[in-house]
CSV table of C-alpha atoms and ligand atoms in Angstrom, one decimal:
chain,number,residue,atom,x,y,z
J,206,UNK,CA,-105.3,3.4,42.7
J,207,UNK,CA,-101.7,4.4,43.4
J,208,UNK,CA,-99.1,1.7,43.2
J,209,UNK,CA,-97.9,1.0,46.7
J,210,UNK,CA,-95.3,-1.7,45.9
J,211,UNK,CA,-91.9,-0.8,47.4
J,212,UNK,CA,-88.5,-2.3,46.5
J,213,UNK,CA,-88.5,-4.3,49.8
J,214,UNK,CA,-91.7,-6.1,48.6
J,215,UNK,CA,-90.0,-7.2,45.4
J,216,UNK,CA,-88.4,-10.6,45.2
J,217,UNK,CA,-86.2,-11.8,42.3
J,218,UNK,CA,-86.4,-15.4,43.5
J,219,UNK,CA,-86.4,-17.8,40.7
J,220,UNK,CA,-87.0,-21.6,40.7
J,221,UNK,CA,-85.0,-23.6,38.2
J,222,UNK,CA,-85.2,-27.4,38.1
J,223,UNK,CA,-86.5,-27.4,41.7
J,224,UNK,CA,-83.7,-25.2,43.0
J,225,UNK,CA,-84.5,-21.9,44.5
J,226,UNK,CA,-82.1,-19.2,43.2
J,227,UNK,CA,-82.0,-15.8,44.8
J,228,UNK,CA,-82.2,-14.1,41.4
J,229,UNK,CA,-82.1,-15.1,37.7
J,230,UNK,CA,-78.7,-13.7,36.9
J,231,UNK,CA,-75.5,-15.6,36.0
J,232,UNK,CA,-72.4,-15.2,33.9
J,233,UNK,CA,-72.4,-16.2,30.2
J,234,UNK,CA,-70.0,-19.0,29.6
J,235,UNK,CA,-66.6,-17.6,28.5
J,236,UNK,CA,-66.7,-14.6,30.9
J,237,UNK,CA,-65.3,-14.8,34.4
J,238,UNK,CA,-65.2,-18.6,34.4
J,239,UNK,CA,-61.9,-19.8,33.0
J,240,UNK,CA,-60.0,-20.5,36.2
J,241,UNK,CA,-61.0,-21.8,39.6
J,242,UNK,CA,-60.3,-18.3,41.0
J,243,UNK,CA,-62.8,-16.7,38.6
J,244,UNK,CA,-65.3,-19.5,39.3
J,245,UNK,CA,-64.9,-19.0,43.1
J,246,UNK,CA,-65.5,-15.3,42.6
J,247,UNK,CA,-68.7,-16.0,40.5
J,248,UNK,CA,-69.9,-18.5,43.2
J,249,UNK,CA,-69.3,-15.9,45.9
J,250,UNK,CA,-70.9,-13.1,44.0
J,251,UNK,CA,-74.5,-12.0,44.1
J,252,UNK,CA,-75.3,-13.9,40.9
J,253,UNK,CA,-78.0,-16.5,41.3
J,254,UNK,CA,-75.9,-19.2,39.6
J,255,UNK,CA,-72.7,-19.6,37.5
J,256,UNK,CA,-71.5,-21.6,34.5
J,257,UNK,CA,-68.0,-22.8,33.6
J,258,UNK,CA,-66.1,-22.0,30.4
J,259,UNK,CA,-67.0,-24.4,27.6
J,260,UNK,CA,-64.7,-27.3,28.0
J,261,UNK,CA,-63.1,-29.5,25.4
J,262,UNK,CA,-61.4,-32.9,26.0
J,263,UNK,CA,-58.0,-31.4,26.6
J,264,UNK,CA,-56.8,-28.0,27.4
J,265,UNK,CA,-56.8,-25.5,24.5
J,266,UNK,CA,-54.7,-22.3,24.2
J,267,UNK,CA,-57.3,-20.8,21.8
J,268,UNK,CA,-56.6,-18.3,19.1
J,269,UNK,CA,-53.7,-15.8,19.1
J,270,UNK,CA,-54.1,-12.5,20.9
J,271,UNK,CA,-55.5,-9.9,20.7
J,272,UNK,CA,-58.7,-11.9,20.5
J,273,UNK,CA,-61.2,-10.0,22.6
J,274,UNK,CA,-61.9,-6.2,22.2
J,275,UNK,CA,-64.4,-4.0,24.0
J,276,UNK,CA,-66.0,-1.4,21.8
J,277,UNK,CA,-68.5,1.3,22.7
J,278,UNK,CA,-71.6,-0.7,21.9
J,279,UNK,CA,-70.3,-4.1,23.0
J,280,UNK,CA,-67.5,-6.4,22.2
J,281,UNK,CA,-66.0,-8.5,19.4
J,282,UNK,CA,-64.2,-11.7,20.1
J,283,UNK,CA,-62.6,-14.7,18.5
J,284,UNK,CA,-61.3,-16.6,21.5
J,285,UNK,CA,-61.2,-20.0,19.8
J,286,UNK,CA,-62.4,-21.9,22.9
J,287,UNK,CA,-59.4,-21.5,25.2
J,288,UNK,CA,-60.1,-23.6,28.2
J,289,UNK,CA,-58.4,-25.8,30.7
J,290,UNK,CA,-60.0,-29.1,29.6
J,291,UNK,CA,-62.9,-31.0,31.0
J,292,UNK,CA,-61.1,-32.6,33.9
J,293,UNK,CA,-60.1,-29.3,35.4
J,294,UNK,CA,-63.7,-28.0,35.5
J,295,UNK,CA,-65.2,-31.4,36.5
J,296,UNK,CA,-62.8,-31.6,39.5
J,297,UNK,CA,-63.8,-28.0,40.5
J,298,UNK,CA,-67.6,-28.6,40.3
J,299,UNK,CA,-67.4,-32.0,42.0
J,300,UNK,CA,-65.5,-30.4,44.9
J,301,UNK,CA,-67.8,-27.5,45.1
J,302,UNK,CA,-71.0,-29.6,45.2
J,303,UNK,CA,-69.5,-31.7,47.9
J,304,UNK,CA,-68.4,-28.7,50.0
J,305,UNK,CA,-71.5,-26.6,49.4
J,306,UNK,CA,-74.4,-29.0,48.8
J,307,UNK,CA,-77.0,-26.4,49.4
J,308,UNK,CA,-75.5,-23.6,47.2
J,309,UNK,CA,-77.9,-23.9,44.3
J,310,UNK,CA,-77.4,-25.3,40.9
J,311,UNK,CA,-74.1,-25.4,39.0
J,312,UNK,CA,-74.0,-25.2,35.2
J,313,UNK,CA,-71.2,-27.0,33.3
J,314,UNK,CA,-70.5,-26.1,29.6
J,315,UNK,CA,-69.0,-28.3,27.0
J,316,UNK,CA,-68.1,-27.7,23.4
J,317,UNK,CA,-66.7,-30.6,21.5
J,318,UNK,CA,-65.0,-30.1,18.0
J,319,UNK,CA,-66.9,-33.1,16.6
J,320,UNK,CA,-69.9,-35.3,17.2
J,321,UNK,CA,-67.6,-37.9,18.8
J,322,UNK,CA,-65.9,-35.4,21.0
J,323,UNK,CA,-69.3,-34.1,22.3
J,324,UNK,CA,-70.4,-37.6,23.0
J,325,UNK,CA,-67.2,-38.4,24.9
J,326,UNK,CA,-67.4,-35.2,26.9
J,327,UNK,CA,-71.0,-35.9,27.9
J,328,UNK,CA,-70.2,-39.5,28.6
J,329,UNK,CA,-67.7,-38.3,31.1
J,330,UNK,CA,-70.2,-36.1,32.8
J,331,UNK,CA,-72.8,-38.9,32.8
J,332,UNK,CA,-70.4,-41.2,34.5
J,333,UNK,CA,-69.4,-38.7,37.1
J,334,UNK,CA,-71.3,-37.7,40.2
J,335,UNK,CA,-71.9,-34.2,38.8
J,336,UNK,CA,-75.5,-33.3,39.9
J,337,UNK,CA,-75.9,-29.9,38.2
J,338,UNK,CA,-77.0,-28.9,34.7
J,339,UNK,CA,-74.9,-29.4,31.6
J,340,UNK,CA,-74.9,-27.0,28.7
J,341,UNK,CA,-73.9,-28.3,25.3
J,342,UNK,CA,-72.5,-25.4,23.3
J,343,UNK,CA,-73.6,-25.9,19.7
J,344,UNK,CA,-72.8,-22.3,18.7
J,345,UNK,CA,-69.1,-21.3,18.9
J,346,UNK,CA,-68.4,-19.2,15.7
J,347,UNK,CA,-64.7,-18.7,16.4
J,348,UNK,CA,-62.8,-21.9,15.6
J,349,UNK,CA,-61.1,-21.5,12.2
J,350,UNK,CA,-62.3,-24.1,9.7
J,351,UNK,CA,-65.2,-25.3,12.0
J,352,UNK,CA,-68.7,-24.1,11.1
J,353,UNK,CA,-71.0,-23.9,14.1
J,354,UNK,CA,-73.1,-26.9,14.6
J,355,UNK,CA,-76.5,-25.3,15.2
J,356,UNK,CA,-76.7,-23.8,11.7
J,357,UNK,CA,-76.7,-27.4,10.4
J,358,UNK,CA,-80.2,-28.6,11.4
J,359,UNK,CA,-79.5,-32.3,10.4
J,360,UNK,CA,-76.4,-32.4,12.4
J,361,UNK,CA,-78.1,-30.8,15.4
J,362,UNK,CA,-80.7,-33.5,15.3
J,363,UNK,CA,-78.1,-36.2,14.9
J,364,UNK,CA,-76.1,-35.0,17.9
J,365,UNK,CA,-79.2,-34.7,20.1
J,366,UNK,CA,-80.4,-38.1,19.1
J,367,UNK,CA,-77.0,-39.7,20.0
J,368,UNK,CA,-76.7,-37.7,23.2
J,369,UNK,CA,-80.1,-38.5,24.6
J,370,UNK,CA,-79.6,-42.2,23.9
J,371,UNK,CA,-77.3,-42.3,27.0
J,372,UNK,CA,-77.4,-38.9,28.7
J,373,UNK,CA,-79.8,-38.9,31.6
J,374,UNK,CA,-78.9,-35.8,33.5
J,375,UNK,CA,-80.4,-32.3,32.9
J,376,UNK,CA,-79.1,-30.9,29.6
J,377,UNK,CA,-79.5,-27.5,27.9
J,378,UNK,CA,-78.1,-26.2,24.7
J,379,UNK,CA,-76.5,-22.9,23.7
J,380,UNK,CA,-77.7,-21.7,20.4
J,381,UNK,CA,-76.5,-19.0,18.0
J,382,UNK,CA,-78.9,-16.3,16.8
J,383,UNK,CA,-81.4,-17.2,14.1
J,384,UNK,CA,-82.8,-14.5,11.8
J,385,UNK,CA,-85.6,-16.2,9.8
J,386,UNK,CA,-89.0,-17.4,10.9
J,387,UNK,CA,-88.4,-20.6,8.8
J,388,UNK,CA,-85.3,-21.3,10.9
J,389,UNK,CA,-87.1,-20.7,14.2
J,390,UNK,CA,-89.7,-23.2,13.1
J,391,UNK,CA,-87.3,-25.9,11.9
J,392,UNK,CA,-85.1,-25.6,15.0
J,393,UNK,CA,-88.1,-25.6,17.4
J,394,UNK,CA,-89.5,-28.7,15.7
J,395,UNK,CA,-86.2,-30.5,16.2
J,396,UNK,CA,-85.7,-29.3,19.8
J,397,UNK,CA,-89.3,-30.2,20.8
J,398,UNK,CA,-88.4,-33.9,20.1
J,399,UNK,CA,-85.9,-34.0,23.0
J,400,UNK,CA,-86.1,-33.8,26.8
J,401,UNK,CA,-84.1,-30.6,27.0
J,402,UNK,CA,-84.0,-28.7,30.2
J,403,UNK,CA,-83.4,-25.4,28.5
J,404,UNK,CA,-82.3,-23.5,25.4
J,405,UNK,CA,-79.9,-20.7,25.9
J,406,UNK,CA,-80.3,-17.9,23.3
J,407,UNK,CA,-78.1,-16.3,22.0
J,408,UNK,CA,-74.4,-16.9,21.6
J,409,UNK,CA,-72.6,-14.0,19.9
J,410,UNK,CA,-73.7,-12.8,16.5
J,411,UNK,CA,-71.0,-14.6,14.5
J,412,UNK,CA,-68.4,-13.0,12.3
J,413,UNK,CA,-68.8,-9.3,12.6
J,414,UNK,CA,-66.0,-6.9,11.7
J,415,UNK,CA,-65.0,-3.9,13.8
J,416,UNK,CA,-62.6,-1.4,12.4
J,417,UNK,CA,-60.4,1.2,14.1
J,418,UNK,CA,-60.4,4.1,11.7
J,419,UNK,CA,-57.3,5.8,13.1
J,420,UNK,CA,-55.1,2.8,12.3
J,421,UNK,CA,-57.3,1.6,9.4
J,422,UNK,CA,-57.1,-1.8,10.9
J,423,UNK,CA,-59.2,-4.6,12.4
J,424,UNK,CA,-59.0,-4.8,16.2
J,425,UNK,CA,-58.6,-8.6,16.8
J,426,UNK,CA,-55.9,-10.8,15.3
J,427,UNK,CA,-57.6,-14.2,14.5
J,428,UNK,CA,-59.6,-14.6,11.3
J,429,UNK,CA,-58.4,-11.2,9.9
J,430,UNK,CA,-60.5,-9.4,12.5
J,431,UNK,CA,-63.8,-11.3,12.1
J,432,UNK,CA,-65.4,-12.2,15.4
J,433,UNK,CA,-68.6,-12.7,17.4
J,434,UNK,CA,-70.4,-9.6,18.5
J,435,UNK,CA,-71.9,-9.1,21.9
J,436,UNK,CA,-73.3,-6.3,24.0
J,437,UNK,CA,-75.7,-3.6,23.0
J,438,UNK,CA,-75.4,-4.5,19.3
J,439,UNK,CA,-77.1,-7.8,19.9
J,440,UNK,CA,-80.0,-7.1,22.3
J,441,UNK,CA,-82.8,-6.9,19.7
J,442,UNK,CA,-81.7,-10.1,18.1
J,443,UNK,CA,-81.4,-11.8,21.5
J,444,UNK,CA,-84.9,-10.7,22.5
J,445,UNK,CA,-86.3,-11.9,19.2
J,446,UNK,CA,-84.7,-15.4,19.7
J,447,UNK,CA,-85.8,-15.6,23.3
J,448,UNK,CA,-89.4,-14.7,22.2
J,449,UNK,CA,-89.4,-17.0,19.1
J,450,UNK,CA,-88.3,-20.0,21.1
J,451,UNK,CA,-90.4,-19.2,24.2
J,452,UNK,CA,-93.5,-19.2,21.9
J,453,UNK,CA,-92.6,-22.3,20.0
J,454,UNK,CA,-90.9,-24.7,22.5
J,455,UNK,CA,-92.7,-27.1,24.9
J,456,UNK,CA,-93.2,-25.2,28.1
J,457,UNK,CA,-91.0,-27.7,30.0
J,458,UNK,CA,-88.0,-26.4,28.0
J,459,UNK,CA,-87.0,-23.3,29.8
J,460,UNK,CA,-85.2,-20.3,28.1
J,461,UNK,CA,-82.0,-18.7,29.2
J,462,UNK,CA,-81.8,-15.2,27.8
J,463,UNK,CA,-78.4,-14.0,26.9
J,464,UNK,CA,-77.4,-11.0,24.8
J,465,UNK,CA,-77.1,-7.3,25.5
J,466,UNK,CA,-78.0,-7.3,29.2
J,467,UNK,CA,-76.4,-4.2,30.6
J,468,UNK,CA,-79.1,-2.7,32.8
J,469,UNK,CA,-82.1,-3.8,34.8
J,470,UNK,CA,-84.3,-2.7,31.9
J,471,UNK,CA,-82.5,-5.1,29.6
J,472,UNK,CA,-83.1,-7.9,32.1
J,473,UNK,CA,-86.8,-6.9,32.4
J,474,UNK,CA,-87.2,-7.1,28.6
J,475,UNK,CA,-85.6,-10.6,28.4
J,476,UNK,CA,-88.0,-11.8,31.2
J,477,UNK,CA,-91.0,-10.2,29.4
J,478,UNK,CA,-90.0,-12.2,26.3
J,479,UNK,CA,-90.1,-15.4,28.4
J,480,UNK,CA,-86.6,-16.0,29.8
J,481,UNK,CA,-86.3,-17.8,33.1
J,482,UNK,CA,-82.6,-17.2,33.7
J,483,UNK,CA,-80.4,-14.4,32.4
J,484,UNK,CA,-76.8,-14.5,31.4
J,485,UNK,CA,-74.4,-11.6,31.2
J,486,UNK,CA,-71.3,-11.7,29.1
J,487,UNK,CA,-69.9,-8.5,27.5
J,488,UNK,CA,-71.0,-6.2,30.4
J,489,UNK,CA,-69.7,-8.6,33.0
J,490,UNK,CA,-66.3,-8.5,31.2
J,491,UNK,CA,-66.5,-4.6,31.2
J,492,UNK,CA,-67.8,-4.0,34.7
J,493,UNK,CA,-66.7,-7.1,36.8
J,494,UNK,CA,-68.9,-9.1,39.2
J,495,UNK,CA,-70.3,-6.0,40.9
J,496,UNK,CA,-72.6,-5.7,37.9
J,497,UNK,CA,-74.8,-8.3,39.5
J,498,UNK,CA,-75.6,-6.0,42.4
J,499,UNK,CA,-76.4,-3.1,40.1
J,500,UNK,CA,-78.7,-5.0,37.6
J,501,UNK,CA,-80.5,-6.7,40.5
J,502,UNK,CA,-81.2,-3.3,42.1
J,503,UNK,CA,-82.3,-1.8,38.8
J,504,UNK,CA,-84.6,-4.7,38.0
J,505,UNK,CA,-86.2,-4.5,41.5
J,506,UNK,CA,-86.7,-0.7,41.0
J,507,UNK,CA,-88.5,-1.3,37.7
J,508,UNK,CA,-90.6,-4.0,39.2
J,509,UNK,CA,-91.6,-1.9,42.2
J,510,UNK,CA,-92.5,1.0,40.0
J,511,UNK,CA,-94.8,-1.3,37.9
J,512,UNK,CA,-96.3,-3.0,41.0
J,513,UNK,CA,-94.7,-6.4,40.4
J,514,UNK,CA,-93.6,-8.4,43.5
J,515,UNK,CA,-92.3,-11.4,41.6
J,516,UNK,CA,-91.0,-12.2,38.2
J,517,UNK,CA,-93.7,-14.8,37.6
J,518,UNK,CA,-96.2,-12.0,37.4
J,519,UNK,CA,-94.8,-10.7,34.1
J,520,UNK,CA,-92.6,-13.4,32.7
J,521,UNK,CA,-93.4,-14.1,29.0
J,522,UNK,CA,-96.3,-11.6,29.1
J,523,UNK,CA,-95.1,-9.4,26.3
J,524,UNK,CA,-98.0,-7.5,24.7
J,525,UNK,CA,-98.6,-7.5,21.0
J,526,UNK,CA,-100.3,-4.6,19.1
M,668,SIN,C1,-64.8,-18.7,22.0
M,668,SIN,O1,-64.1,-19.3,22.9
M,668,SIN,O2,-64.4,-18.5,20.9
M,668,SIN,C2,-66.2,-18.3,22.4
M,668,SIN,C3,-67.0,-19.4,22.7
M,668,SIN,C4,-68.4,-19.3,22.1
M,668,SIN,O3,-68.7,-18.3,21.4
M,668,SIN,O4,-69.1,-20.3,22.2
């Protein structure tokens, strides 16, 4: 029988924590979310939700520039967590939730430099009237001298144990990519012990090196050019991590798929692997917020062609051979 689904039959509506979002797309923390102006633009865009830049206790200037560089297949960055400090972002989200109580769910990202700082940041959120979702970033590869937390399994467990002793609001974590089945297993076993709302996979692939042959030079200044990779380079790794965690975590822990989403097809692939929400970083940086209109249209076109009216009809249903 010929498929008669048309684009107008297709809905991208996504439910997350009881909130109905018009679509699963949002920015990845770090892109288009540093200032209140950028956050307002995200909030007024056609993305289904938005997240703030990972905040530390006080404002940080981050690493010296140039620290972000777009390359043909993606990006390399070593930003070093520049941000305006937790109070700046908390004030913004509290105002926003008061002024627009029905505008969906707000995501708030924090990235402490130590266990103690993470606890203090989360304590502040716990004590505030913030009613959205908090993302604990355990995966920043760009601060000189600081290894990223999530590659230390013991430390990850220690932090989550301390956090969930007092943090009672919805909490997700942002993870770096893992590359080994043993690591997927170990991490999943740890995460399954906690009431996490979601796992966001992946942050950038840490410490790549991009070289400009003309000048025989690296392209970013910090760390002698080493930086996190994003964009097309990372999509297969991102899909593998989304799939690995989707098939190992308790079904009540949702997956946010991040990494290499440039087209509606990339989004479709992440959803097929099991993602509930989708974050765009590198391509949002390249294209600006109009990217959300484009990828939504492209995803709807693919769904219509395949006869899917809703994402739930295919989410997680990746075929094996
Ligand atoms: C950065 O600010 O260096 C990027 C943040 C991250 O990768 O988590």
